[in-house]
C-alpha atoms as one frame of an Amber mdcrd trajectory, in Angstrom:
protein
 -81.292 -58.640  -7.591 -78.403 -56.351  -9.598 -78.272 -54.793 -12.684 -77.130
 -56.175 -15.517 -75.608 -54.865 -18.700 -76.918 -57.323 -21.862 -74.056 -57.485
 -23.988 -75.764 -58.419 -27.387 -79.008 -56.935 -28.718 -81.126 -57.908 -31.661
 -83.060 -55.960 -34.208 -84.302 -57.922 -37.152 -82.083 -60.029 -38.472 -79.370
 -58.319 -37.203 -77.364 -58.770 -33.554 -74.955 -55.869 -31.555 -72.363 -57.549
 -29.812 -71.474 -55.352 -27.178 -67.772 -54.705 -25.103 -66.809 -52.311 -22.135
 -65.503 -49.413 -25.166 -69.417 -50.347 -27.176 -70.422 -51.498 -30.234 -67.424
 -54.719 -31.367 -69.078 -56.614 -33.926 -72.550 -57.252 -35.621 -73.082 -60.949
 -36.627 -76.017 -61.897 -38.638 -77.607 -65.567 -38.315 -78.427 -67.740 -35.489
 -78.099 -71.341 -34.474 -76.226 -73.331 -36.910 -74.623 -70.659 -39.124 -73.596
 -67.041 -38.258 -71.622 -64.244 -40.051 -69.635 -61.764 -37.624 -68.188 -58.585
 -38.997 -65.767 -56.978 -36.323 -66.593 -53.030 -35.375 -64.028 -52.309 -32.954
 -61.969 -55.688 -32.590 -59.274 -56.517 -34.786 -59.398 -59.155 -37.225 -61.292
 -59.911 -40.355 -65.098 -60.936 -40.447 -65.759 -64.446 -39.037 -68.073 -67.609
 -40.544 -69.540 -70.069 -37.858 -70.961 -72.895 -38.748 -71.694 -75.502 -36.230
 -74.545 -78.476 -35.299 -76.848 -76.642 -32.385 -77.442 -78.549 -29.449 -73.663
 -80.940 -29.959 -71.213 -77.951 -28.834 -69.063 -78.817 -32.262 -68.476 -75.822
 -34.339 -65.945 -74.590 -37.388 -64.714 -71.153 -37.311 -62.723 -69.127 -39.977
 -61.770 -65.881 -39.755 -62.099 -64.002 -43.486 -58.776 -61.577 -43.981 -57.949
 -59.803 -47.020 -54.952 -62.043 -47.912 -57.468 -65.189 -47.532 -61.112 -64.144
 -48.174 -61.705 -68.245 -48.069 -59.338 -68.954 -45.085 -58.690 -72.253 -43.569
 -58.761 -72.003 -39.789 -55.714 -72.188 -38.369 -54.134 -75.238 -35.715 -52.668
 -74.059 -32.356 -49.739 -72.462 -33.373 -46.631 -74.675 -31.810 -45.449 -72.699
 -28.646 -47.099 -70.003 -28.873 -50.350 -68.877 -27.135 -53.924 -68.173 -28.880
 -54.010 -64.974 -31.123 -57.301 -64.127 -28.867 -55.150 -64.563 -26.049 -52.067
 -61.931 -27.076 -51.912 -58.910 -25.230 -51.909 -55.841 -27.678 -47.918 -55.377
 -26.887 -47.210 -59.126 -27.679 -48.052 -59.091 -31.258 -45.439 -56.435 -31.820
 -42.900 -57.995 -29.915 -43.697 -61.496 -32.158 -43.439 -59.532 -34.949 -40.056
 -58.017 -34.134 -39.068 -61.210 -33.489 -40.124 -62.883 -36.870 -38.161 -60.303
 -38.614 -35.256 -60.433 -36.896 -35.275 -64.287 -37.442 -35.753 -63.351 -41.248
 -33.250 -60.886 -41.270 -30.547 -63.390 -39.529 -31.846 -66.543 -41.058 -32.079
 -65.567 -45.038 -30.151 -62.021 -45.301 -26.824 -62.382 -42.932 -23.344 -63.073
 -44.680 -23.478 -66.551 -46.000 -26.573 -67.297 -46.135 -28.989 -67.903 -49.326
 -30.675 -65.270 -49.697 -27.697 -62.685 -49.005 -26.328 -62.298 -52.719 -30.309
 -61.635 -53.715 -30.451 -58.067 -51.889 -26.574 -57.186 -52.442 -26.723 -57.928
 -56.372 -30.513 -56.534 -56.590 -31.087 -60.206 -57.968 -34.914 -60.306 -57.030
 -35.755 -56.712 -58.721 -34.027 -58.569 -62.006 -36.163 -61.693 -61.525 -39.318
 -58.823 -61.357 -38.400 -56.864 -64.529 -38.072 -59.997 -66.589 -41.498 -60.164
 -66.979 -41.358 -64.180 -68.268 -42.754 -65.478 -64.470 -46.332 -66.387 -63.568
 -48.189 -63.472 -61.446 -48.004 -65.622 -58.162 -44.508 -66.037 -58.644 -43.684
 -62.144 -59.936 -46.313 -61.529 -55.940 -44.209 -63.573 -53.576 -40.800 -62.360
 -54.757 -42.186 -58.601 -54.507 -42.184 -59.333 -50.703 -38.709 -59.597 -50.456
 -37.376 -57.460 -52.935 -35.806 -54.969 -50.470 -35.418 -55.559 -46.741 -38.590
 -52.257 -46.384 -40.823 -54.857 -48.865 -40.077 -57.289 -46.722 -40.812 -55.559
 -43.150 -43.745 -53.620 -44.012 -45.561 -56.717 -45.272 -44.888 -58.838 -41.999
 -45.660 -55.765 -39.697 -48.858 -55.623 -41.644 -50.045 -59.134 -40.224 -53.528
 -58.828 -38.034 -52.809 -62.123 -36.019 -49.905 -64.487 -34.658 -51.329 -67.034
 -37.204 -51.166 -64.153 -39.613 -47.728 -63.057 -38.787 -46.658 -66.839 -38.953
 -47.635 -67.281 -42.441 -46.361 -64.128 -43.846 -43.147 -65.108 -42.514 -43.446
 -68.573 -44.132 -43.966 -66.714 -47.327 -41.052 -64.648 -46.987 -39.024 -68.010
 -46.691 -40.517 -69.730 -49.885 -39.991 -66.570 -51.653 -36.508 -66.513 -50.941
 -35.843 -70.061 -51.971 -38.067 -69.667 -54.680 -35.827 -66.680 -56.038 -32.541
 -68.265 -54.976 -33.826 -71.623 -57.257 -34.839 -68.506 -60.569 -31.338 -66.729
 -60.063 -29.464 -69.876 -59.783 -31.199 -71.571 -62.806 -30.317 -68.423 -64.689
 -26.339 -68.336 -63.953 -27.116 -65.654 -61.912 -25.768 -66.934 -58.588 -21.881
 -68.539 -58.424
Protein backbone atom coordinates (compact mmCIF):
# COMPACT_ATOMS: atom_id res chain seq x y z
CA UNK A 1 0.00 0.00 0.00
CA UNK A 2 1.24 3.89 -0.95
CA UNK A 3 1.30 6.90 0.76
CA UNK A 4 -1.16 9.18 0.76
CA UNK A 5 -1.34 12.91 1.27
CA UNK A 6 -4.97 13.76 3.25
CA UNK A 7 -5.98 16.84 1.76
CA UNK A 8 -8.35 18.22 4.56
CA UNK A 9 -7.67 18.07 8.30
CA UNK A 10 -9.88 18.87 11.23
CA UNK A 11 -9.29 20.52 14.54
CA UNK A 12 -12.37 21.42 16.48
CA UNK A 13 -14.79 22.84 14.68
CA UNK A 14 -12.64 23.91 12.21
CA UNK A 15 -11.40 22.00 8.70
CA UNK A 16 -7.86 22.78 6.44
CA UNK A 17 -8.55 22.19 3.01
CA UNK A 18 -5.40 21.43 1.58
CA UNK A 19 -3.82 22.02 -2.37
CA UNK A 20 -0.35 21.11 -3.97
CA UNK A 21 0.96 25.17 -2.96
CA UNK A 22 -0.85 24.32 1.07
CA UNK A 23 -3.25 25.73 3.06
CA UNK A 24 -6.57 27.01 0.24
CA UNK A 25 -9.44 27.43 2.37
CA UNK A 26 -10.83 26.67 5.95
CA UNK A 27 -14.61 25.83 5.95
CA UNK A 28 -16.41 25.49 9.14
CA UNK A 29 -19.60 23.07 9.43
CA UNK A 30 -20.33 19.68 8.28
CA UNK A 31 -23.12 17.77 6.63
CA UNK A 32 -25.93 19.91 5.68
CA UNK A 33 -24.46 23.43 6.01
CA UNK A 34 -20.81 24.61 5.63
CA UNK A 35 -19.03 28.04 5.48
CA UNK A 36 -15.70 28.12 3.28
CA UNK A 37 -13.41 31.08 3.48
CA UNK A 38 -10.74 30.88 0.58
CA UNK A 39 -6.79 31.15 1.82
CA UNK A 40 -5.03 30.89 -1.31
CA UNK A 41 -7.85 30.48 -4.07
CA UNK A 42 -9.50 33.29 -5.54
CA UNK A 43 -12.94 34.14 -4.96
CA UNK A 44 -15.04 35.28 -2.08
CA UNK A 45 -16.08 32.98 0.94
CA UNK A 46 -18.64 30.27 -0.02
CA UNK A 47 -22.19 29.07 1.86
CA UNK A 48 -23.26 25.34 1.25
CA UNK A 49 -26.22 24.26 2.17
CA UNK A 50 -27.48 20.99 0.97
CA UNK A 51 -29.81 17.70 2.22
CA UNK A 52 -26.94 14.91 3.28
CA UNK A 53 -27.38 11.65 1.95
CA UNK A 54 -29.66 13.16 -1.62
CA UNK A 55 -26.43 14.67 -3.48
CA UNK A 56 -28.66 18.13 -3.93
CA UNK A 57 -26.86 21.12 -2.72
CA UNK A 58 -27.03 25.24 -3.15
CA UNK A 59 -23.88 27.07 -3.38
CA UNK A 60 -23.18 30.90 -3.33
CA UNK A 61 -20.15 32.41 -3.43
CA UNK A 62 -20.10 35.79 -0.95
CA UNK A 63 -18.06 38.79 -2.95
CA UNK A 64 -17.78 42.21 -1.79
CA UNK A 65 -20.12 43.66 -4.48
CA UNK A 66 -22.83 40.91 -3.30
CA UNK A 67 -22.26 39.86 0.35
CA UNK A 68 -25.91 37.98 -0.21
CA UNK A 69 -25.19 36.68 -3.79
CA UNK A 70 -27.48 34.66 -5.86
CA UNK A 71 -25.60 31.81 -7.50
CA UNK A 72 -25.07 32.25 -10.79
CA UNK A 73 -26.61 29.94 -14.13
CA UNK A 74 -24.05 28.55 -16.64
CA UNK A 75 -22.99 31.45 -18.26
CA UNK A 76 -24.22 31.09 -22.18
CA UNK A 77 -21.04 29.99 -24.16
CA UNK A 78 -18.75 30.27 -21.99
CA UNK A 79 -17.05 27.63 -19.75
CA UNK A 80 -17.26 27.34 -15.73
CA UNK A 81 -15.37 30.18 -13.82
CA UNK A 82 -13.70 27.02 -11.86
CA UNK A 83 -12.81 25.83 -15.11
CA UNK A 84 -10.82 29.19 -16.59
CA UNK A 85 -7.30 28.94 -16.83
CA UNK A 86 -5.61 31.94 -14.94
CA UNK A 87 -4.75 33.60 -18.58
CA UNK A 88 -8.45 33.23 -19.74
CA UNK A 89 -10.01 35.55 -17.36
CA UNK A 90 -7.81 38.32 -18.66
CA UNK A 91 -8.32 37.63 -22.09
CA UNK A 92 -12.47 37.67 -21.24
CA UNK A 93 -11.92 40.66 -19.67
CA UNK A 94 -10.12 42.36 -22.55
CA UNK A 95 -12.69 41.23 -24.48
CA UNK A 96 -15.69 42.67 -22.43
CA UNK A 97 -14.09 45.98 -22.64
CA UNK A 98 -13.39 46.14 -25.94
CA UNK A 99 -17.10 45.16 -26.63
CA UNK A 100 -17.93 48.17 -24.22
CA UNK A 101 -15.67 50.40 -25.73
CA UNK A 102 -17.09 49.58 -29.45
CA UNK A 103 -20.63 48.93 -28.42
CA UNK A 104 -21.50 52.22 -26.13
CA UNK A 105 -18.38 54.72 -26.77
CA UNK A 106 -17.59 54.52 -30.79
CA UNK A 107 -18.90 57.45 -33.10
CA UNK A 108 -22.61 57.13 -33.24
CA UNK A 109 -23.41 55.34 -30.73
CA UNK A 110 -25.41 56.30 -27.35
CA UNK A 111 -23.24 56.65 -25.09
CA UNK A 112 -20.55 58.62 -27.30
CA UNK A 113 -21.80 62.34 -26.64
CA UNK A 114 -21.73 61.25 -22.63
CA UNK A 115 -17.72 61.06 -22.47
CA UNK A 116 -17.08 63.85 -25.29
CA UNK A 117 -19.48 66.52 -23.52
CA UNK A 118 -18.41 65.20 -19.85
CA UNK A 119 -22.32 64.63 -19.63
CA UNK A 120 -22.09 61.86 -16.84
CA UNK A 121 -19.62 64.02 -14.45
CA UNK A 122 -22.69 66.78 -14.85
CA UNK A 123 -25.33 64.16 -14.03
CA UNK A 124 -22.75 63.40 -10.72
CA UNK A 125 -22.36 67.04 -9.54
CA UNK A 126 -26.07 67.66 -9.64
CA UNK A 127 -26.47 66.10 -6.59
CA UNK A 128 -30.64 65.71 -7.10
CA UNK A 129 -30.18 61.58 -8.00
CA UNK A 130 -30.68 58.68 -5.61
CA UNK A 131 -27.17 57.12 -4.29
CA UNK A 132 -27.66 53.91 -6.51
CA UNK A 133 -28.17 55.97 -9.36
CA UNK A 134 -25.22 58.81 -8.49
CA UNK A 135 -22.97 54.57 -7.97
CA UNK A 136 -23.73 53.12 -11.36
CA UNK A 137 -23.08 56.27 -13.41
CA UNK A 138 -19.62 56.70 -11.41
CA UNK A 139 -18.61 53.51 -13.36
CA UNK A 140 -18.66 55.06 -16.50
CA UNK A 141 -17.79 58.44 -15.95
CA UNK A 142 -14.44 58.27 -17.81
CA UNK A 143 -13.33 55.39 -20.02
CA UNK A 144 -10.28 54.64 -16.67
CA UNK A 145 -13.75 54.43 -14.26
CA UNK A 146 -14.98 52.30 -16.50
CA UNK A 147 -11.88 49.79 -17.10
CA UNK A 148 -10.58 49.61 -13.73
CA UNK A 149 -13.96 48.50 -12.37
CA UNK A 150 -14.42 45.57 -14.99
CA UNK A 151 -10.66 44.51 -14.64
CA UNK A 152 -11.46 44.37 -10.98
CA UNK A 153 -14.02 41.38 -11.51
CA UNK A 154 -12.87 37.97 -9.49
CA UNK A 155 -14.93 35.61 -11.85
CA UNK A 156 -16.39 35.24 -15.54
CA UNK A 157 -19.83 35.53 -13.78
CA UNK A 158 -18.29 38.51 -12.08
CA UNK A 159 -16.86 40.08 -15.12
CA UNK A 160 -20.31 39.40 -16.89
CA UNK A 161 -22.26 41.41 -14.55
CA UNK A 162 -20.01 44.30 -14.19
CA UNK A 163 -20.24 44.62 -17.79
CA UNK A 164 -24.07 44.45 -17.64
CA UNK A 165 -23.81 47.31 -15.25
CA UNK A 166 -21.73 49.33 -17.37
CA UNK A 167 -24.58 48.95 -20.07
CA UNK A 168 -27.56 50.00 -17.74
CA UNK A 169 -25.48 52.78 -16.58
CA UNK A 170 -25.04 54.09 -19.86
CA UNK A 171 -28.66 53.95 -20.83
CA UNK A 172 -29.55 55.00 -17.58
CA UNK A 173 -27.40 58.31 -18.11
CA UNK A 174 -28.29 58.65 -21.79
CA UNK A 175 -32.33 58.51 -20.47
CA UNK A 176 -31.01 61.65 -17.30
CA UNK A 177 -29.11 63.75 -20.07
CA UNK A 178 -31.77 63.38 -22.57
CA UNK A 179 -34.66 64.18 -20.11
CA UNK A 180 -32.63 67.24 -19.20
CA UNK A 181 -32.14 68.80 -22.90
CA UNK A 182 -28.86 67.79 -22.53
CA UNK A 183 -28.52 65.48 -25.54
CA UNK A 184 -29.80 66.82 -29.31
Amino acid sequence: MGFRFRRSARLGPLRFNFAKRGLSSISVGGRGASFNIPMSRSGGTRTTVGLPGTGLSWSAEHTPEHPAAIPAGPAAGLPNSRRLRPGQLDALKQSLLAVLRQELFEPGSAGEPLWNHGLVSRLLADGSLPACTAGLLALIETPEAMEAYVLRAQGQNDAKHRAQSCITAVQGASRLAAGRGWLS
